PDB file of C-alpha atoms in Angstrom:
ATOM      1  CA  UNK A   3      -6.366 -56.467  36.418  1.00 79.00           C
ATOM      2  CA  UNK A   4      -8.111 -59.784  35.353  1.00 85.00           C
ATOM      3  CA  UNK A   5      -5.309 -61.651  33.519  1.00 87.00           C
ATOM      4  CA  UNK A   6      -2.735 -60.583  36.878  1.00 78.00           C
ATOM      5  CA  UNK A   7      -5.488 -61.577  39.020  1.00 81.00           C
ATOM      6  CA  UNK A   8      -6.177 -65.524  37.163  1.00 81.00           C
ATOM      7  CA  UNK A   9      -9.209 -64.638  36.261  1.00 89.00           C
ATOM      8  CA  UNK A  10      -8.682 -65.729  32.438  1.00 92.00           C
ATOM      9  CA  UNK A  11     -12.382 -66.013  30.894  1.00 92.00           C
ATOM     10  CA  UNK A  12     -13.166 -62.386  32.365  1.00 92.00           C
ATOM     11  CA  UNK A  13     -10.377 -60.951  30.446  1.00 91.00           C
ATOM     12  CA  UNK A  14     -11.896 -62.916  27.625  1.00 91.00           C
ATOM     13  CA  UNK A  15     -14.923 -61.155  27.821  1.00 91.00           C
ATOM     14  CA  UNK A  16     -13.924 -57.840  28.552  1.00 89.00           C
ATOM     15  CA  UNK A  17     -11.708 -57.966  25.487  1.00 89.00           C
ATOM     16  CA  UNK A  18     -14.498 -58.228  23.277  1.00 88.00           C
ATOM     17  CA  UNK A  19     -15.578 -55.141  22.204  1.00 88.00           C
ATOM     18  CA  UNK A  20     -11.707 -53.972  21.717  1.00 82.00           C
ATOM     19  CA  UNK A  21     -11.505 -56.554  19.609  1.00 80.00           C
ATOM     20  CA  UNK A  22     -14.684 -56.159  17.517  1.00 82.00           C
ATOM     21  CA  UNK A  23     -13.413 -52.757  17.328  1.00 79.00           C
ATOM     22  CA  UNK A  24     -15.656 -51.023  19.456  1.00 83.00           C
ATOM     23  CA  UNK A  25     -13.208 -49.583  21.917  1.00 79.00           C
ATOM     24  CA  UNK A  26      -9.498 -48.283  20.683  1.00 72.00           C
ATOM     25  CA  UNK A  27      -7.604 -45.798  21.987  1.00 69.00           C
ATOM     26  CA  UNK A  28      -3.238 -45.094  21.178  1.00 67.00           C
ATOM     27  CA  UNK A  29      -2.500 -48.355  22.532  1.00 73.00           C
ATOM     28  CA  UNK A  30      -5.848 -50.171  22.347  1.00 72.00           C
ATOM     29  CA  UNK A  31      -5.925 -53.085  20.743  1.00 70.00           C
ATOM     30  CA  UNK A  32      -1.673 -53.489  19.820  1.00 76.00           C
ATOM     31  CA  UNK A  33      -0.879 -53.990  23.837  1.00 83.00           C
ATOM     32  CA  UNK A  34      -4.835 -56.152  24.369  1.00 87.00           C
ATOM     33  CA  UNK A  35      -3.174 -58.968  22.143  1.00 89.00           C
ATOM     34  CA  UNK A  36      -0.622 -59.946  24.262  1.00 92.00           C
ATOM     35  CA  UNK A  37      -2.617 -59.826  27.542  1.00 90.00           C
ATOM     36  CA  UNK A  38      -5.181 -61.942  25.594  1.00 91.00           C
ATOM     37  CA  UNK A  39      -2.820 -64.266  24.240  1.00 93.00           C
ATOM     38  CA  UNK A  40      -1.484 -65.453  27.685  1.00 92.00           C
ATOM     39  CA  UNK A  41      -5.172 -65.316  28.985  1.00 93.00           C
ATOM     40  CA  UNK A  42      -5.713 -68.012  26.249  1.00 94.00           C
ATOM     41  CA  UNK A  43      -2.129 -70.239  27.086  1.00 94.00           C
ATOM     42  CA  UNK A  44      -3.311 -70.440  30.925  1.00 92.00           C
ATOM     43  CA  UNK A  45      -6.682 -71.822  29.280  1.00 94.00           C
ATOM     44  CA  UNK A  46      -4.923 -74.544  27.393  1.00 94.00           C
ATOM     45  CA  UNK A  47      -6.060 -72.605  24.163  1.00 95.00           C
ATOM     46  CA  UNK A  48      -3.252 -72.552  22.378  1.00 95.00           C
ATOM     47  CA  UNK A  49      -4.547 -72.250  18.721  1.00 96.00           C
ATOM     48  CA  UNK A  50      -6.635 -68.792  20.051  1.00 94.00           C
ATOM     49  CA  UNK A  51      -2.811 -68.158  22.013  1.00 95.00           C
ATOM     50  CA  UNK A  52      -1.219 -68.184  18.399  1.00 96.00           C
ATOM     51  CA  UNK A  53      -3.772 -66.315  16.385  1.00 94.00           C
ATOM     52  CA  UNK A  54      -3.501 -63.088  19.410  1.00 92.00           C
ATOM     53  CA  UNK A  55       0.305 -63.321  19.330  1.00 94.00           C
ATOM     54  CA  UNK A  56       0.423 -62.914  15.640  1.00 94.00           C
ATOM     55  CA  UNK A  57      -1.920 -60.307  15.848  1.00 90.00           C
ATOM     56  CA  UNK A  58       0.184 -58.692  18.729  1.00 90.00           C
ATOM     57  CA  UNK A  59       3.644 -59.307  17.228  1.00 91.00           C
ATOM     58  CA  UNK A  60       2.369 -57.235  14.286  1.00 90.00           C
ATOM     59  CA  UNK A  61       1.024 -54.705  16.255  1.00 86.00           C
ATOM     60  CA  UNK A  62       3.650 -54.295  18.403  1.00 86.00           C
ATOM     61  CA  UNK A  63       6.418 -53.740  15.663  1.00 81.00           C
ATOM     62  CA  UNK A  64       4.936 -50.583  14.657  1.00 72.00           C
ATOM     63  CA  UNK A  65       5.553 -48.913  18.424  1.00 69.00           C
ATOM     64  CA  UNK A  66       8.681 -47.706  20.580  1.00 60.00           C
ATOM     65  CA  UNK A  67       9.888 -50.643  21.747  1.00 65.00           C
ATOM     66  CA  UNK A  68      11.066 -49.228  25.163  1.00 66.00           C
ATOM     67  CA  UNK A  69       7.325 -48.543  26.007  1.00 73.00           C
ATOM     68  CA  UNK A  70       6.439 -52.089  25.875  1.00 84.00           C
ATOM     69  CA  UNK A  71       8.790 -53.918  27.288  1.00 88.00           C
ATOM     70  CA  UNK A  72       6.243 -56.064  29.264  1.00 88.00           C
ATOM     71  CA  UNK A  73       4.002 -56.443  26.334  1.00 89.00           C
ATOM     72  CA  UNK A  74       7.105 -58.071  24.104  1.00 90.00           C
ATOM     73  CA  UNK A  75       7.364 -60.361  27.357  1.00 92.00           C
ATOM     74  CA  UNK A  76       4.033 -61.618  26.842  1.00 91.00           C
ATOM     75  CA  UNK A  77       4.493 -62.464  23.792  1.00 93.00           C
ATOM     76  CA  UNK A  78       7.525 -64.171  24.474  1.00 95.00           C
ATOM     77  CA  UNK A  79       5.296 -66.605  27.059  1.00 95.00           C
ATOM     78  CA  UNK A  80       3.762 -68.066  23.779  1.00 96.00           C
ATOM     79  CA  UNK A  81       7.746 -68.696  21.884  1.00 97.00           C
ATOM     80  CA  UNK A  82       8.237 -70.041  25.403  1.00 97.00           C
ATOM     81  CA  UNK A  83       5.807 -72.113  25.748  1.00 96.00           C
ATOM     82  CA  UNK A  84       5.492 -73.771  22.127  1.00 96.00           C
ATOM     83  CA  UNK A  85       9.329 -74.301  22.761  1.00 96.00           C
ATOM     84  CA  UNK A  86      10.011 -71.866  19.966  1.00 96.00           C
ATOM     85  CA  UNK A  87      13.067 -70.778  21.467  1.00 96.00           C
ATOM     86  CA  UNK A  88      14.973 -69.361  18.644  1.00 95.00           C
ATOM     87  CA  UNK A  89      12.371 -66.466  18.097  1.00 95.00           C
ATOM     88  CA  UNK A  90      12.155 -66.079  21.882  1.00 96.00           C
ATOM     89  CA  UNK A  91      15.487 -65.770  21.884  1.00 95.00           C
ATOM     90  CA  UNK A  92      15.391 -62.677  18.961  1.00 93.00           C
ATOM     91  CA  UNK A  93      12.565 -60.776  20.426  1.00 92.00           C
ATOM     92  CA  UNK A  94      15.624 -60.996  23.783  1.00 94.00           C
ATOM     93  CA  UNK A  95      18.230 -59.544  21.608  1.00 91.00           C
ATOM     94  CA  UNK A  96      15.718 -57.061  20.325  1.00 88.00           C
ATOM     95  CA  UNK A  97      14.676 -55.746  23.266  1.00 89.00           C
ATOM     96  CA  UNK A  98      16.804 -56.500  25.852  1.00 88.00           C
ATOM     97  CA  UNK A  99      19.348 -53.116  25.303  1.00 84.00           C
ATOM     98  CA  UNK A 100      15.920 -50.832  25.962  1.00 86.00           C
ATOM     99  CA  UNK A 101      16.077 -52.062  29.584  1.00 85.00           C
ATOM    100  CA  UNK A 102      18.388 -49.534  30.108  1.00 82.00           C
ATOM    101  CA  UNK A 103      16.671 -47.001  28.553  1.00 84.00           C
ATOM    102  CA  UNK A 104      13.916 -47.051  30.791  1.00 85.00           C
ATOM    103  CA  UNK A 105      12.762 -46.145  33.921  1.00 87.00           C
ATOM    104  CA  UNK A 106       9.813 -48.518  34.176  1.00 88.00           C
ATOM    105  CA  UNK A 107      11.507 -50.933  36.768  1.00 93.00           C
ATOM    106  CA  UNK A 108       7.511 -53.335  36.508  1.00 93.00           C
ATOM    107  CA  UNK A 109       8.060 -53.591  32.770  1.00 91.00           C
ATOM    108  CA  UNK A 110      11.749 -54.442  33.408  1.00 93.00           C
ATOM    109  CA  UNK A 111      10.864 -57.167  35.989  1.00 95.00           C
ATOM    110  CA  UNK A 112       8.109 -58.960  33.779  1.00 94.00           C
ATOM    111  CA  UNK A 113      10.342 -58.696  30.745  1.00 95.00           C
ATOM    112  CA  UNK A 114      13.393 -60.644  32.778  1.00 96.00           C
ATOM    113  CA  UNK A 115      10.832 -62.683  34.625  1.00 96.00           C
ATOM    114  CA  UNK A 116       9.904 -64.277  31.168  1.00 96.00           C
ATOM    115  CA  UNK A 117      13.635 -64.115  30.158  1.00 96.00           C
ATOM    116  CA  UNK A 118      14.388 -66.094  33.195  1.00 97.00           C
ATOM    117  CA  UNK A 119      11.929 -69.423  31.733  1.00 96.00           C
ATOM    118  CA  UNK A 120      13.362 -68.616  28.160  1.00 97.00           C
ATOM    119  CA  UNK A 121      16.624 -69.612  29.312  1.00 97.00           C
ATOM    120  CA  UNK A 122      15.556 -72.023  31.662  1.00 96.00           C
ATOM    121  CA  UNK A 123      14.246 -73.391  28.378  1.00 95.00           C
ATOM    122  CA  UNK A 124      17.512 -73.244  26.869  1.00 96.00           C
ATOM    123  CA  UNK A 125      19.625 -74.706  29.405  1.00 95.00           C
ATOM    124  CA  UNK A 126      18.135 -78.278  28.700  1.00 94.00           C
ATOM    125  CA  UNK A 127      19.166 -78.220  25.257  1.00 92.00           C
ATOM    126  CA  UNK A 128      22.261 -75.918  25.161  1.00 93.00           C
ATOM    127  CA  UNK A 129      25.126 -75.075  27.351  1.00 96.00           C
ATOM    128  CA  UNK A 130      25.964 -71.864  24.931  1.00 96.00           C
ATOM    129  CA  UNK A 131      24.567 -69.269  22.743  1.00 96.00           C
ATOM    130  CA  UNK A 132      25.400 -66.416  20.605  1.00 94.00           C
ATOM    131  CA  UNK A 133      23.730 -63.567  21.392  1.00 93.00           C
ATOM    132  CA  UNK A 134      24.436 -60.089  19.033  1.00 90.00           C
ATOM    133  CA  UNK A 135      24.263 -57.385  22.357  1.00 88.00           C
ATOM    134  CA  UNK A 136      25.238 -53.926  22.756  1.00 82.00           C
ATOM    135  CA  UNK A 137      28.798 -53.327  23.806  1.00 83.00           C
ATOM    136  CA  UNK A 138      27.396 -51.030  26.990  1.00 77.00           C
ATOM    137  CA  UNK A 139      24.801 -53.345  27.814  1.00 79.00           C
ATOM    138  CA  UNK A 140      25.468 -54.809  31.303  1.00 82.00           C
ATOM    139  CA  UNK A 141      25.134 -58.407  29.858  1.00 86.00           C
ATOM    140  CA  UNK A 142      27.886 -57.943  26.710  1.00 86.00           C
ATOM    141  CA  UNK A 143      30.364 -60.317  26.168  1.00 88.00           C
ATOM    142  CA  UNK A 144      33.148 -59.221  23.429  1.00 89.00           C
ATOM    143  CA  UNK A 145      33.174 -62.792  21.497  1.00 93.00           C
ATOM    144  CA  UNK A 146      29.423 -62.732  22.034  1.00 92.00           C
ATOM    145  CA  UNK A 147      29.473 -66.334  23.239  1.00 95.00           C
ATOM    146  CA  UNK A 148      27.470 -66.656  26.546  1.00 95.00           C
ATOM    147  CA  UNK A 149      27.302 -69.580  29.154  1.00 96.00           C
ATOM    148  CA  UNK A 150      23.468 -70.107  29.148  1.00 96.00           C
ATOM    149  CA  UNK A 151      23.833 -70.591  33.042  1.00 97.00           C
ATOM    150  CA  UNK A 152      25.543 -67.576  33.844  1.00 95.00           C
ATOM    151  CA  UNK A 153      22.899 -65.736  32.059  1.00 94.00           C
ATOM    152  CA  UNK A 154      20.158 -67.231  34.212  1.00 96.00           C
ATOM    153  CA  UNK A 155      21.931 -66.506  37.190  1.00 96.00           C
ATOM    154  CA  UNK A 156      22.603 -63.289  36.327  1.00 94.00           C
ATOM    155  CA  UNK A 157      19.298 -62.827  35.793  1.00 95.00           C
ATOM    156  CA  UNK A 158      17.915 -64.361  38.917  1.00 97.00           C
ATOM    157  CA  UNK A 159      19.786 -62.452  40.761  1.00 96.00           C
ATOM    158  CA  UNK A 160      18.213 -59.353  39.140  1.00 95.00           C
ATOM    159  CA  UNK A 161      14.627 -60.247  39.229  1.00 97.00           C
ATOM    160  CA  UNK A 162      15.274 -61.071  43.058  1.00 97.00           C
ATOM    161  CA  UNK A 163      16.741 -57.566  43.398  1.00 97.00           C
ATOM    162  CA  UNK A 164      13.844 -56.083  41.885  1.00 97.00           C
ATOM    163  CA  UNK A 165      11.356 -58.328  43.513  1.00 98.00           C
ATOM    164  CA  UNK A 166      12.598 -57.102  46.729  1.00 98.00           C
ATOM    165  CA  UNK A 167      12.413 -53.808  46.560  1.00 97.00           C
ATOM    166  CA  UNK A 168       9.160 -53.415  44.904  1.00 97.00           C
ATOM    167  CA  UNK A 169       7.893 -56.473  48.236  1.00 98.00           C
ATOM    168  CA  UNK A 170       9.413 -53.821  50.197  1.00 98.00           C
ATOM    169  CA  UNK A 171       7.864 -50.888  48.587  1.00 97.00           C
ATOM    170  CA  UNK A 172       4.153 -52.664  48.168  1.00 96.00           C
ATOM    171  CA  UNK A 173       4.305 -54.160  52.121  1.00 97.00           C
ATOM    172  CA  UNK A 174       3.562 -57.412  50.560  1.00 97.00           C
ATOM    173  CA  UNK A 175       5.098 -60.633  48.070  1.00 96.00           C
ATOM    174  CA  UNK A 176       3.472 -59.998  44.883  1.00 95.00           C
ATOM    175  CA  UNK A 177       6.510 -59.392  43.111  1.00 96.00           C
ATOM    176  CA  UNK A 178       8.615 -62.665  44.744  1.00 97.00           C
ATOM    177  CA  UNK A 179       5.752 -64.319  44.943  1.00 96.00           C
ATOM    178  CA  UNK A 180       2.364 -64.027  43.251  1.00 93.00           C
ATOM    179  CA  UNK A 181       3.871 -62.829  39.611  1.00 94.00           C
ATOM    180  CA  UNK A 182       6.094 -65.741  39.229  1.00 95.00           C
ATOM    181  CA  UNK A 183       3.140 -68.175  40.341  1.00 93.00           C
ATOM    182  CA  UNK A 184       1.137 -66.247  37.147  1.00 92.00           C
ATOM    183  CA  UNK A 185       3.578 -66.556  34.819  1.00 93.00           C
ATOM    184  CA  UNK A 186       3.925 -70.414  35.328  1.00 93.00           C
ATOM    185  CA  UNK A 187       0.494 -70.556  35.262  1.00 90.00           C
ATOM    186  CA  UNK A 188       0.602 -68.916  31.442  1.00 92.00           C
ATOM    187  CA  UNK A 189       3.417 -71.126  30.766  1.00 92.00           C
ATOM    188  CA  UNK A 190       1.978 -74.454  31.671  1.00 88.00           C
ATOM    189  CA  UNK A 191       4.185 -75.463  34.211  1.00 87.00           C
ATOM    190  CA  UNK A 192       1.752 -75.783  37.115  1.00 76.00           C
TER     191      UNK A 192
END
């Protein structure tokens, strides 16, 4: 609620006693990392950012992947936005064929939300990519040679689709509106 809502140094301190151990439960701490790691980026923290997303990456590989989809998203914010692109770009490949396995459309939308600046990232240094996906996943390419501005088009065009229907849904813009404002917030680029 804090972190969507900006208010960073409450999430801070509401994190504490997970993280002193006092409070746990089946996904207590492994999905608090991530939440506190882009708490941390929007603070301009960024050695606290890295020590919560190696704490969360580790966490995090010992789970189903396809229940946190978001949660690998935030920890992409931090490859993102310490231009690590390359392991951005594998925790993508990773995770990208459980969108299809899910029916948690939110954790779909944050996860190609923070896909969308990934490749954004991309685009200024390459013009192509290999990427290793499934053959039945909707973004396959046989050769496995994509045009990095295809992807993010494709992908726009998806986020807007979602944004839309959850706007619709909700009655207001949070989805086309306030969510991307957060996540350049986390990312630095506001």
């Amino acid at each position: 609620y804090w972190l969507l809502n900006s208010d960073f140094e409450k999430v801070l301190e509401k994190a504490v006693p997970i993280l002193e151990g006092k409070m746990a439960c089946g996904s207590v701490p492994k999905t608090t990392y991530p939440k506190i790691c882009m708490a941390y980026m929007a603070l301009d923290r960024l050695e606290d950012a890295e020590k919560n997303y190696k704490k969360g990456a580790k966490a995090l590989q010992k789970v189903p992947d396809e229940q946190h989809l978001q949660h690998q998203g935030q920890l992409m914010t931090y490859l993102i936005r310490t231009h690590k692109y390359t392991s951005a770009l594998k925790i993508f490949e990773k995770q990208f064929h459980f969108l299809q396995q899910t029916m948690r459309y939110a954790e779909i939308y944050h996860f190609l939300l923070v896909s969308r600046h990934l490749f954004e990232g991309l685009l200024v240094k390459k013009k192509t990519i290999s990427l290793k996906l499934p053959e039945n996943d909707w973004l396959h390419q046989a050769d496995g040679q994509y045009n990095v501005q295809t992807l993010l088009d494709i992908l726009i065009a998806k986020i807007n689709d979602l944004a839309t229907q959850f706007d619709a849904r909700n009655g207001n813009d949070y989805f086309s509106k306030q969510l991307p404002a957060f996540y350049q917030k986390v990312l630095g680029l506001t």
